[in-house]
Coordinates of C-alpha atoms in Angstrom, one line a residue:
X6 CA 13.7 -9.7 33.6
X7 CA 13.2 -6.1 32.3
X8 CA 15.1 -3.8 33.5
X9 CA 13.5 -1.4 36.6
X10 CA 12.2 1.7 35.7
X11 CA 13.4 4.4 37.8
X12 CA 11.1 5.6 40.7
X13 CA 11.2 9.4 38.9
X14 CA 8.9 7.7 36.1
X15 CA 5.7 8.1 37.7
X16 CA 6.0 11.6 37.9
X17 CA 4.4 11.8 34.7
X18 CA 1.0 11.5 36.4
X19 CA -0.6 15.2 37.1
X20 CA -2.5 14.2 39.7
X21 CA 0.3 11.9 41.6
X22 CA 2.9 15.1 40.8
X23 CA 0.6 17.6 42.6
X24 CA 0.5 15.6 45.5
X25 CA 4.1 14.5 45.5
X26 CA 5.2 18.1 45.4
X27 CA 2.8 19.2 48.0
X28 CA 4.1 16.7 49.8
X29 CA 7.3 17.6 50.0
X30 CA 6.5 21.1 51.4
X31 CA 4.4 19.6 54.3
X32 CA 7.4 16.9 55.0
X33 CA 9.8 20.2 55.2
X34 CA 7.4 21.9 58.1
X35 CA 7.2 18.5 60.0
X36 CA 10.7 18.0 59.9
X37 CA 11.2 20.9 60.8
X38 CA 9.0 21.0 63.5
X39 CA 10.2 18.0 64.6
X40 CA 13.8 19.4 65.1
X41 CA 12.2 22.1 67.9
X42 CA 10.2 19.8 69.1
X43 CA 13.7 17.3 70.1
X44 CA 15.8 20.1 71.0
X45 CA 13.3 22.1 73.1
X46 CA 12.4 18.9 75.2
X47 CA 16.8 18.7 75.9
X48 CA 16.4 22.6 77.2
X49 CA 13.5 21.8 79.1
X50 CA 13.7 18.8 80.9
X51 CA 17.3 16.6 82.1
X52 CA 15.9 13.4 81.4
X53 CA 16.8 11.1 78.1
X54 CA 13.5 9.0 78.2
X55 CA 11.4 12.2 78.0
X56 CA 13.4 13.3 74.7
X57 CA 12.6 9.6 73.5
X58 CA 8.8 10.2 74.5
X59 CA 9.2 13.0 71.6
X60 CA 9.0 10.4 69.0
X61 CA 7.2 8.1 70.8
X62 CA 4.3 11.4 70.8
X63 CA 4.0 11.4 66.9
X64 CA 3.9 7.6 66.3
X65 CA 1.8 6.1 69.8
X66 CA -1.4 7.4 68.0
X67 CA -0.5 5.0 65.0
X68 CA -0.3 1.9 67.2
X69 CA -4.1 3.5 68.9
X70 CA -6.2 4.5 66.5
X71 CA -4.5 2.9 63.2
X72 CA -7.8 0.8 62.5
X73 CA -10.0 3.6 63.2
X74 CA -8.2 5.1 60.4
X75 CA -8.2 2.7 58.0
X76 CA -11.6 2.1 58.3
X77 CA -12.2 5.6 57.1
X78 CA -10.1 5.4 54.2
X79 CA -12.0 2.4 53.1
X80 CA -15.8 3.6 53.8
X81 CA -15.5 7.2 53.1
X82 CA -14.5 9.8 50.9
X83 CA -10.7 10.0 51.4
X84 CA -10.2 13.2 49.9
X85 CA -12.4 14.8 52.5
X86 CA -10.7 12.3 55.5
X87 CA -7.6 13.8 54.1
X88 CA -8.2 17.7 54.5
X89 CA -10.1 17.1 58.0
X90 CA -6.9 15.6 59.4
X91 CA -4.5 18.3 57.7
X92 CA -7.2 21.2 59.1
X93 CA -6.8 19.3 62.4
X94 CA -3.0 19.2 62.5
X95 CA -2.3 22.8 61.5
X96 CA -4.6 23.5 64.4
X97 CA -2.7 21.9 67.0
X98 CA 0.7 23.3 65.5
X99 CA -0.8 27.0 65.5
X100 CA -1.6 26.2 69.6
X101 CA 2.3 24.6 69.6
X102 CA 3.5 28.1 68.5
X103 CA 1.5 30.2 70.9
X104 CA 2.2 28.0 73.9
X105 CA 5.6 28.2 73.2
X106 CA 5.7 32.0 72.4
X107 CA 3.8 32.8 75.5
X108 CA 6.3 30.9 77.7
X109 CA 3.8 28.0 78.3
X110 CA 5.2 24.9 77.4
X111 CA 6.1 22.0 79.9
X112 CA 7.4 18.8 78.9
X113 CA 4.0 16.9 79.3
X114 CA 2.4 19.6 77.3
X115 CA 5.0 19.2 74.3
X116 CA 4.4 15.7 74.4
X117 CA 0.7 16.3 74.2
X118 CA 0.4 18.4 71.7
X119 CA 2.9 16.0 69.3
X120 CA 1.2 13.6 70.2
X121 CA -2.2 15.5 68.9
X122 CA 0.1 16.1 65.7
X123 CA 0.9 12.2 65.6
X124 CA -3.3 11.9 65.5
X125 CA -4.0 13.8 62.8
X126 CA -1.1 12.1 60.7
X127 CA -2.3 8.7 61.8
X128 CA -6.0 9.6 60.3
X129 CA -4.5 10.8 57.2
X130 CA -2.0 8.3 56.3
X131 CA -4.1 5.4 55.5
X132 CA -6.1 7.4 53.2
X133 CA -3.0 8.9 51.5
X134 CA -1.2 6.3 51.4
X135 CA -5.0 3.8 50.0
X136 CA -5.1 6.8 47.3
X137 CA -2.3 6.4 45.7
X138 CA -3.8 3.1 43.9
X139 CA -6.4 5.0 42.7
X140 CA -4.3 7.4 40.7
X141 CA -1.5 5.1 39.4
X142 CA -1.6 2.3 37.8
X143 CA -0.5 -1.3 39.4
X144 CA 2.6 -1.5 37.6
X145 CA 3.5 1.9 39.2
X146 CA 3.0 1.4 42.5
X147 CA 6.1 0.6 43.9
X148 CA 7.9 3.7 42.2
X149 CA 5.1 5.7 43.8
X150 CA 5.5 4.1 47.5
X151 CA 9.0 4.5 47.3
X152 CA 8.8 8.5 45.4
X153 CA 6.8 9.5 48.7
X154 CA 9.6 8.2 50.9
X155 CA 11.9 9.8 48.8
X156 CA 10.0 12.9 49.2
X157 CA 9.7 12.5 52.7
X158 CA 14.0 12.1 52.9
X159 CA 14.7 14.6 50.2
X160 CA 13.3 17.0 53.5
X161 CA 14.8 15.3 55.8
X162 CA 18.5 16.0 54.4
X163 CA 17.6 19.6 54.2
X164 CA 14.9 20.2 56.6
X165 CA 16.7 19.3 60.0
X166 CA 19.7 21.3 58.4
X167 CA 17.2 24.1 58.1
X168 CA 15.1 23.4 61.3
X169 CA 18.2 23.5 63.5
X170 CA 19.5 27.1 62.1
X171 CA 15.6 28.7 62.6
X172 CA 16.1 27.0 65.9
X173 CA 18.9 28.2 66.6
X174 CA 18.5 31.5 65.1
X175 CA 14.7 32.5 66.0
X176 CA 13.8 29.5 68.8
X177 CA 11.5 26.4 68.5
X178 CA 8.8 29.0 68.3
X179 CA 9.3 29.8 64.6
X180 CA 10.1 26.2 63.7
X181 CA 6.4 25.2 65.4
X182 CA 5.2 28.4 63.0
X183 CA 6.5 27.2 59.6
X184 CA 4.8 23.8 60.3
X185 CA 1.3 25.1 61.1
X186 CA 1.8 27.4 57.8
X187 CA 3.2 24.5 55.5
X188 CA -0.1 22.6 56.2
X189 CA -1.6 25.4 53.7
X190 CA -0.2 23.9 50.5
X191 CA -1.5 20.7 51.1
X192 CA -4.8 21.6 52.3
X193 CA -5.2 23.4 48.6
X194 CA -3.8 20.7 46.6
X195 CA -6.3 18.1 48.1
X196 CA -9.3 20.5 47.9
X197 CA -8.8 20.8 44.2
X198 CA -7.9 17.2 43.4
X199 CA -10.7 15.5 41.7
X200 CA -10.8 12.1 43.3
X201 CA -12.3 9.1 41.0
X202 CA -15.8 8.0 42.3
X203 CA -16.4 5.1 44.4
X204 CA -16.7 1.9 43.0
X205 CA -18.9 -0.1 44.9
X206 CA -22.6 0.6 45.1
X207 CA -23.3 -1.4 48.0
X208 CA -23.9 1.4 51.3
X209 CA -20.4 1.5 53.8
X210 CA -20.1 -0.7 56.4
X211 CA -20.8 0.1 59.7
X212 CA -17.9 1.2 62.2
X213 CA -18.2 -1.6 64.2
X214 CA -18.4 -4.0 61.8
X215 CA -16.3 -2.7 59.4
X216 CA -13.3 -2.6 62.2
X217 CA -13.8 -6.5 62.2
X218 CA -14.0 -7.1 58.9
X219 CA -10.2 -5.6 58.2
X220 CA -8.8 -7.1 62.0
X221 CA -10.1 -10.3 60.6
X222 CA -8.7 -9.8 56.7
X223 CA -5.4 -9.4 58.3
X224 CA -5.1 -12.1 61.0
X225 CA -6.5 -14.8 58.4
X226 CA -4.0 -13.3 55.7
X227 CA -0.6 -15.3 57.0
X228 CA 1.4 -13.3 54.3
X229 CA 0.4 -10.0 55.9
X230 CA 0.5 -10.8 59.6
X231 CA 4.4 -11.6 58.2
X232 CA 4.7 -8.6 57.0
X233 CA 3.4 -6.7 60.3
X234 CA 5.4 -8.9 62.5
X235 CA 8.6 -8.2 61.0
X236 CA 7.8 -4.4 60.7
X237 CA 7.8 -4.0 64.3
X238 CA 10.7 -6.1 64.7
X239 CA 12.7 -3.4 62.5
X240 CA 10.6 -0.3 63.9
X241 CA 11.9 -1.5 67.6
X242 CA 15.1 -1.8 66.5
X243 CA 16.2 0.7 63.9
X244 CA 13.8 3.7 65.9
X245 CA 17.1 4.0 68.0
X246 CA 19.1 5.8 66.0
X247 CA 16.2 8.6 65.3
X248 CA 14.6 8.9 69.6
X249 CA 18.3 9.3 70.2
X250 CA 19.8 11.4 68.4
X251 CA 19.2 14.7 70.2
X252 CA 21.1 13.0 72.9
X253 CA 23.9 12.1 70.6
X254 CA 24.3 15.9 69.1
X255 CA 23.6 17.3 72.9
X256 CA 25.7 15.2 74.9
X257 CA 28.3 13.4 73.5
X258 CA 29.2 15.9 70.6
X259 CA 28.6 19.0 72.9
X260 CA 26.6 20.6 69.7
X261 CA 23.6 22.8 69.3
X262 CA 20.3 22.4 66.9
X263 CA 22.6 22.9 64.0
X264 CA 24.5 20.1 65.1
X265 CA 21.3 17.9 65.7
X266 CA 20.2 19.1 62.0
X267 CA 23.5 18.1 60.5
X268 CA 22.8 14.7 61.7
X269 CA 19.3 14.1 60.7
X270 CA 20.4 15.5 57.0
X271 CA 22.9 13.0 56.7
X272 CA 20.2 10.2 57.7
X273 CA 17.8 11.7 54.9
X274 CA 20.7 11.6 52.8
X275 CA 21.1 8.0 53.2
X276 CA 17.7 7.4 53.0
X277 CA 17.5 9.3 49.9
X278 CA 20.2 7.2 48.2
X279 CA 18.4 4.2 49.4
X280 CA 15.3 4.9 47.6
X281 CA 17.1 6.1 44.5
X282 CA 18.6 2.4 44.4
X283 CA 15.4 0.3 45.8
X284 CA 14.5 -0.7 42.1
X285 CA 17.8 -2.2 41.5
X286 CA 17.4 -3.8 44.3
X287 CA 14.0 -5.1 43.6
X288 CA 15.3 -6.5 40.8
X289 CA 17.8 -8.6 41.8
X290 CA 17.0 -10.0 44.7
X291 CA 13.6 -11.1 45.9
X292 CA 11.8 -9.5 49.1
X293 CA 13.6 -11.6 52.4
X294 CA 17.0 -11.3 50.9
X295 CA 16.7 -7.3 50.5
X296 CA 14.4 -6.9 54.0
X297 CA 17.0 -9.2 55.7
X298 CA 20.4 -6.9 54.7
X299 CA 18.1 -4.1 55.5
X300 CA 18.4 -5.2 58.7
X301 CA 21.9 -6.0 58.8
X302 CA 22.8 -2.8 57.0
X303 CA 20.9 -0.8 59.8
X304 CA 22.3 -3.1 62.9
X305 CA 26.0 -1.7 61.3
X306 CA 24.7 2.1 61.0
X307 CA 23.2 1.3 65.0
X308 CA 26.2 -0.5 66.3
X309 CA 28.3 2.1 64.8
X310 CA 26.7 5.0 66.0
X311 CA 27.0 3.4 69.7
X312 CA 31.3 3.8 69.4
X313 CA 31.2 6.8 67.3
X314 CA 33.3 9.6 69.4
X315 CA 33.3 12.4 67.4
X316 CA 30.5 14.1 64.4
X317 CA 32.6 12.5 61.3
X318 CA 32.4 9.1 63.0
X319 CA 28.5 9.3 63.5
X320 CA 28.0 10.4 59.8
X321 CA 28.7 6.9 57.9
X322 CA 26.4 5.9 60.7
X323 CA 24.0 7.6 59.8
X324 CA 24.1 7.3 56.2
X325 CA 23.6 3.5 56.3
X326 CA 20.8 3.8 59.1
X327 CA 19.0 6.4 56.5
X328 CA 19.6 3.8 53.6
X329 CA 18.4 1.0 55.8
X330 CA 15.5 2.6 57.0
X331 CA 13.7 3.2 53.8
X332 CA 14.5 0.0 51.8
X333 CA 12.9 -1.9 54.7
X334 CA 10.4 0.4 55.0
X335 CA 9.3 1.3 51.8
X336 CA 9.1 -2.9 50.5
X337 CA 7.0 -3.8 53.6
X338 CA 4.6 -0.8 52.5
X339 CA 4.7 -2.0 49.0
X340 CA 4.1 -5.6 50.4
X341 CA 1.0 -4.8 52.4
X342 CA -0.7 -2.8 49.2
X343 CA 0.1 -5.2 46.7
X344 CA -1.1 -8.2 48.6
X345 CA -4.7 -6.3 49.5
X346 CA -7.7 -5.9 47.7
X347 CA -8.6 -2.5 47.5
X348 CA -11.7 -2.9 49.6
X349 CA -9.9 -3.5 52.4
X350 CA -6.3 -1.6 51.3
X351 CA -6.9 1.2 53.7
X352 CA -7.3 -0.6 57.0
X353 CA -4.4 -3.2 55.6
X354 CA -2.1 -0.4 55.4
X355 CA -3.6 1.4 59.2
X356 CA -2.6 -2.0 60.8
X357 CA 0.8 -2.2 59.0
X358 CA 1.6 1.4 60.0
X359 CA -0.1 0.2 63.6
X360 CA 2.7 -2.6 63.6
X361 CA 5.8 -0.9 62.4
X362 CA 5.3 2.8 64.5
X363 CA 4.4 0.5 67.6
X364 CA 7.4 -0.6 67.3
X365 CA 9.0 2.3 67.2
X366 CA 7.3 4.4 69.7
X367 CA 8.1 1.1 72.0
X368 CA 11.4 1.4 70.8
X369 CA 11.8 4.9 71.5
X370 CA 10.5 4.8 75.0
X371 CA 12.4 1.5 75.4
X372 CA 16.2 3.2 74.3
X373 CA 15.7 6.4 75.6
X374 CA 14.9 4.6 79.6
X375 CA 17.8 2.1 78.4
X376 CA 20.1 5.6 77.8
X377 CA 19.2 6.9 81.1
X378 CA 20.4 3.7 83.2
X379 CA 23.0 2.4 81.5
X380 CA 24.0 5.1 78.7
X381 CA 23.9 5.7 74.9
X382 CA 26.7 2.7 74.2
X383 CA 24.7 0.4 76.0
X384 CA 21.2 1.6 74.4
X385 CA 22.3 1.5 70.6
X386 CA 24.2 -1.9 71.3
X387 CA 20.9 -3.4 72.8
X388 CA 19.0 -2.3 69.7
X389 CA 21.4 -3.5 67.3
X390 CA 20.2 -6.7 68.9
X391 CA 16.7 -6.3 68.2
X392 CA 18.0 -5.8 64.2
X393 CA 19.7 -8.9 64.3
X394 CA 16.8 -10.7 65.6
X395 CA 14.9 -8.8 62.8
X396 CA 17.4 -10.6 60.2
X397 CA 17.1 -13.9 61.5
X398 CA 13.5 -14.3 61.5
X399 CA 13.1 -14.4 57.8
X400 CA 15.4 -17.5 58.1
X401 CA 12.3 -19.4 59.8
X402 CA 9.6 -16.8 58.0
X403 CA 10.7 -15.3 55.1
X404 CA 8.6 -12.8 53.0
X405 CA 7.2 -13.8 50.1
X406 CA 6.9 -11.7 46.6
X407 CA 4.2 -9.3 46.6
X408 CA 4.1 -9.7 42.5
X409 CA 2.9 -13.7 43.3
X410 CA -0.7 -13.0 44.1
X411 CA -3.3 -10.9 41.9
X412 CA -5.7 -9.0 44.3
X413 CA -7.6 -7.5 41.8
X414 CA -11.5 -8.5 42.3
X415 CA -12.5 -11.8 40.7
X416 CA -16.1 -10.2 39.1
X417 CA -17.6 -13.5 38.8
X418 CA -20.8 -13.4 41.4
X419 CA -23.8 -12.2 39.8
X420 CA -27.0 -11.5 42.6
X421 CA -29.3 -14.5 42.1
X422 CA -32.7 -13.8 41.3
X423 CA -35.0 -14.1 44.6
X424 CA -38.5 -14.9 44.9
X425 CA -38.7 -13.1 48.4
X426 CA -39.1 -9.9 49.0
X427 CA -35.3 -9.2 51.1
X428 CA -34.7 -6.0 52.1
X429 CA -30.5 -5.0 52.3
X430 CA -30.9 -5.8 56.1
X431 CA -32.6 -9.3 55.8
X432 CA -31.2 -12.1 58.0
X433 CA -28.9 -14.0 59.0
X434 CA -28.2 -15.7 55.5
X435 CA -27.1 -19.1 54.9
X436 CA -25.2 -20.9 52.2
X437 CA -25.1 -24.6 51.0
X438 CA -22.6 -25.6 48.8
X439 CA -22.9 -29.6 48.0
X440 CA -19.8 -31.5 46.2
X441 CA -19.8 -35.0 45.1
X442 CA -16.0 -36.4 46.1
X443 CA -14.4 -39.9 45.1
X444 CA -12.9 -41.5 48.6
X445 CA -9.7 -41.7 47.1
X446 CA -9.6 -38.0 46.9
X447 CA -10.7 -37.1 50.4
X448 CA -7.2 -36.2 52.1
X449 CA -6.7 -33.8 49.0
X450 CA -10.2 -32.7 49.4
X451 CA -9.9 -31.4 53.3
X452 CA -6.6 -29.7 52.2
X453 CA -8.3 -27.5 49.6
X454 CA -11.2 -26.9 51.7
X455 CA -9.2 -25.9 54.3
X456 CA -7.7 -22.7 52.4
X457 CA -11.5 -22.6 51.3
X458 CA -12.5 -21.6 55.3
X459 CA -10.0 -19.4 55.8
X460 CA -10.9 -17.4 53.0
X461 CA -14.4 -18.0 53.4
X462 CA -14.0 -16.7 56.9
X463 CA -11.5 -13.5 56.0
X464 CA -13.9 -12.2 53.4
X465 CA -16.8 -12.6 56.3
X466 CA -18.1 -15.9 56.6
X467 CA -19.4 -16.8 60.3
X468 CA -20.4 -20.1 61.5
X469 CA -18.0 -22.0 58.6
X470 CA -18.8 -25.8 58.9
X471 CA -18.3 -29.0 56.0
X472 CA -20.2 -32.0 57.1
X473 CA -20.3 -35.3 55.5
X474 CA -23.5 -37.2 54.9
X475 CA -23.7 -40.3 56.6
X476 CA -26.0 -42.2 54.4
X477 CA -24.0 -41.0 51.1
X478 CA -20.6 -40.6 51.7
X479 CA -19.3 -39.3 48.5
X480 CA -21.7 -35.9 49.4
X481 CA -20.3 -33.3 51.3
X482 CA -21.8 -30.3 52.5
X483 CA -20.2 -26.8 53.3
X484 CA -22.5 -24.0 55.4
X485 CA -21.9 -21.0 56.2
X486 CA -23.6 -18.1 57.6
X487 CA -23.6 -13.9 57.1
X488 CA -25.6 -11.7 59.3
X489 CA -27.8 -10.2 56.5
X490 CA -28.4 -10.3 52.5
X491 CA -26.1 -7.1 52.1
X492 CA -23.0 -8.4 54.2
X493 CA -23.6 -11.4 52.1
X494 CA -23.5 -9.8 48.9
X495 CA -20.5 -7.9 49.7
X496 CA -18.6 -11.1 51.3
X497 CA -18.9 -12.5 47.4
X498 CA -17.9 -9.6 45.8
X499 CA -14.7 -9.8 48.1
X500 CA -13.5 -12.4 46.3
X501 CA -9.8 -12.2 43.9
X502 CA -8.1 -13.4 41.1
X503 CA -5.6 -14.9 44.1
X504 CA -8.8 -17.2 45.1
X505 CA -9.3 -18.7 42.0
X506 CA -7.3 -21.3 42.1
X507 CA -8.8 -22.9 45.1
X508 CA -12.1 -23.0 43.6
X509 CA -10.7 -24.8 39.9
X510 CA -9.4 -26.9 42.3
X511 CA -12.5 -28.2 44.1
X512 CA -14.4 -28.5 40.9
X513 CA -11.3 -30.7 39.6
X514 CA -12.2 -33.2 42.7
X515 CA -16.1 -32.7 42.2
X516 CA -17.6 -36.0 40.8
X517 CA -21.3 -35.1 40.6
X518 CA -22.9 -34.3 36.8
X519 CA -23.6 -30.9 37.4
X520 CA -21.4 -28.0 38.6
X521 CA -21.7 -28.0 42.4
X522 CA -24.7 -25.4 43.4
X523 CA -24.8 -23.5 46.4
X524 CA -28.5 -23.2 48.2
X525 CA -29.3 -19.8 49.9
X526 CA -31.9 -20.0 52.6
X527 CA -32.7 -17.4 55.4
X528 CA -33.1 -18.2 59.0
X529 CA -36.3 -18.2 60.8
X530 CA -37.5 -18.9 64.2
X531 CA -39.2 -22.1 64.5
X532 CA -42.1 -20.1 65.8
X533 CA -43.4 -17.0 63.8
X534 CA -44.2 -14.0 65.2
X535 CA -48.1 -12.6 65.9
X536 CA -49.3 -9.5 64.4
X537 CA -53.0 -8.2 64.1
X538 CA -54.0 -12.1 64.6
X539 CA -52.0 -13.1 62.1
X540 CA -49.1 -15.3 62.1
X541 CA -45.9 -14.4 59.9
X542 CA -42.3 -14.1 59.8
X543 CA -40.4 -10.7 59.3
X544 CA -37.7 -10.5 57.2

């Protein structure tokens, strides 16, 4: 096996480097912002679960409006899906600042307007995160997943540092300022990023349907649903450490904001280091092995952090959580965009994202009530719980390798030539497919075809049915339907390099002297419509 290039590689993209850097400027405002936002919520209101309703603001809309998102990033121009939701979240940090200036701010309204913060970062993930495919190559994907976390946790071991002395130095006021301002880089690096052209010339799907089409790609892809599953597993669990931290730097340690930024620093560092070392990683152990001491590593950091009594205690704590939390992190992301076709990448990754911050803003509602019953030992000790449970599962599901399946689109349907004059919205559409099959080969015939319906039925298919001719036994029949000629065109076009295999595998088994053919018919009522005296049927 070659040798893993390190994640710094892909830098030698422009267009990724511009983005990466811009990046890092608007993860320094957030964290920074999101120091105030945890310490001001302590000053202002005696209750732990209301600081864990902090995070729980910023990562609820994720788990809400996730698909919405992702549907977006798959039917529209991202760039422009990008800057609306950065123009939307410097808007509701500017009204942050003045609230807070003025002497405005209640707890509800600080969790209302993170949580307006946590919407426009949910609409512009999936897109940002869809995008990055389209500017690096495949190969460089995973160094480009893991170079943004990196980015992000570069500013997390300065930017809580540095949030907690403008805190403490100028108020949450200023911290809420430098976020709205830090929104500015971004904004201009987007707007003059010239994003490739669409690929598909078939029009976007509508909302509606398009929501079902990537809800359905998910729950009939079994890898991903794995994925997702064990993402909120480890977002319930390892969130902990983060929604109660203010209460650890507050209460136990006696500190201030400086304290609480210390803390957070050390967690980027680890982080840091983790993504520095994911490729090495990658490389010598397969996905379960590295998710499941992921786990482990970030039950330690938890448990550890539940007995720590004094700062130097909570630091190795911290720095194992931080490594923990983006190994695990950043290989489930790479999972979810590796095993997607890009048509449906964006709402993939919205669900993912939907999964793993559900967890955590469960999680961080979850510890912080736990804290207030029964105390921070108890709370961290419960979730280190969780991250064992979040271990074992890969013993009964593990993950498999991302690198197995090749999503890239097959290119093999051509549009038949009709001799009806269909328009794009011409319906519902029906498909015949006929095989001729030995009875010996029957049992291995079902098998095949039943990977067939399920990805018959995840690209779009409605209505999937084989039936077996009664007078000829060896013929088999399988029907589906699509609601017009469009949906069906695109339902073929859906089809990967993955999905070959099943089909060379049903012509193996096919017996007949011709290459099995597949009849498209339309659906018509059995009695036509009237129009000026004349009887006809509308397409």
């Amino acid at each position: 096996m070659p040798a893993a290039a390190s994640p710094l590689s892909v830098l030698r993209i422009a267009a990724f480097r511009n983005r990466w850097l811009a990046s890092m400027v608007s993860n320094l405002g957030t964290l920074v912002q999101s120091v105030g936002a945890g310490w001001m919520m302590t000053q202002i209101s005696d209750s732990d679960a209301m600081v864990g309703l902090v995070q729980a603001g910023v990562t609820v809309p994720t788990m809400l409006f996730a698909v919405f998102a992702g549907t977006l990033a798959d039917n529209f121009d991202r760039r422009r899906v990008m800057i609306g939701a950065q123009l939307f979240m410097m808007a509701a940090a500017t009204l942050l600042t003045v609230l807070t200036l003025l002497g405005l701010m209640t707890p509800w309204l600080l969790i209302l307007l993170t949580f307006l913060i946590g919407t426009g970062s949910t609409f512009f993930n999936p897109s940002w995160q869809a995008s990055i495919g389209d500017i690096v190559p495949r190969s460089d994907l995973p160094s480009a997943v893991v170079l943004n976390s990196m980015a992000f946790n570069a500013m997390r071991s300065i930017g809580p540092a540095a949030g907690g002395i403008i805190v403490a130095a100028a108020g949450a006021a200023a911290a809420f300022a430098l976020n709205a301002v830090s929104y500015v880089v971004m904004i201009l690096t987007l707007w003059v990023w010239k994003a490739p052209p669409p690929v598909s010339t078939l029009p976007p799907e509508p909302l509606r349907l398009a929501v079902g089409s990537g809800l359905r790609y998910v729950a009939m892809s079994p890898n991903l649903m794995n994925v997702m599953g064990r993402a909120f597993v480890f977002g319930l669990g390892s969130v902990a450490v983060l929604s109660l931290l203010p209460i650890v730097a507050h209460d136990r340690l006696g500190g201030d904001a400086t304290t609480y930024g210390i803390l957070l620093g050390v967690f980027g560092l680890g982080a840091i280091l983790g993504a520095l070392n994911n490729a090495r990683l990658r490389e010598r152990f397969d996905n379960e092995h590295v998710v499941r001491v992921a786990a482990l590593a970030a039950l330690l950091g938890t448990a550890g952090l539940a007995v720590a009594p004094t700062i130097w205690a909570c630091l190795p704590a911290l720095l194992v959580s931080g490594m923990a939390w983006v190994v695990a992190l950043s290989l489930f992301n790479v999972t979810v965009q590796l095993s997607t076709p890009r048509w449906v990448v964006g709402r993939a990754i919205a669900l993912y994202q939907s999964a793993s911050f559900g967890g955590m803003a469960a999680g961080s509602w979850l510890w912080g009530a736990v804290s207030d019953l029964q105390g921070l030992t108890v709370a961290f000790l419960a979730a280190a719980v969780v991250l064992a449970a979040a271990a074992a599962i890969g013993l009964v599901r593990p993950l498999t390798e991302y690198g197995d399946l090749d999503m890239s689109p097959l290119d093999l349907f051509r549009e038949p030539t009709l001799h009806l004059d269909l328009k794009a919205r011409s319906g519902p559409i029906v498909a015949i497919t006929r095989f001729e099959i030995d009875p010996a080969d029957v049992p291995e015939f079902l098998a095949v075809m039943a990977e067939r319906r399920r990805v018959r039925i995840r690209d779009g298919a409605q209505n999937w049915v084989l039936m077996r001719d009664l007078e000829e036994p060896r013929i088999w029949e399988e029907t589906y339907h699509v609601p017009t000629w469009v949906e069906y065109i695109r339902h073929n076009t859906r089809r990967t390099k993955a999905d070959q295999g099943t089909y060379a595998r049903l012509l193996a088994l096919h017996r007949g002297e011709a290459r099995p053919h597949t009849r498209r018919m339309i659906e018509r009522q059995s009695i036509p419509r009237r129009r000026n005296g004349v009887y006809d049927f509308e397409n």
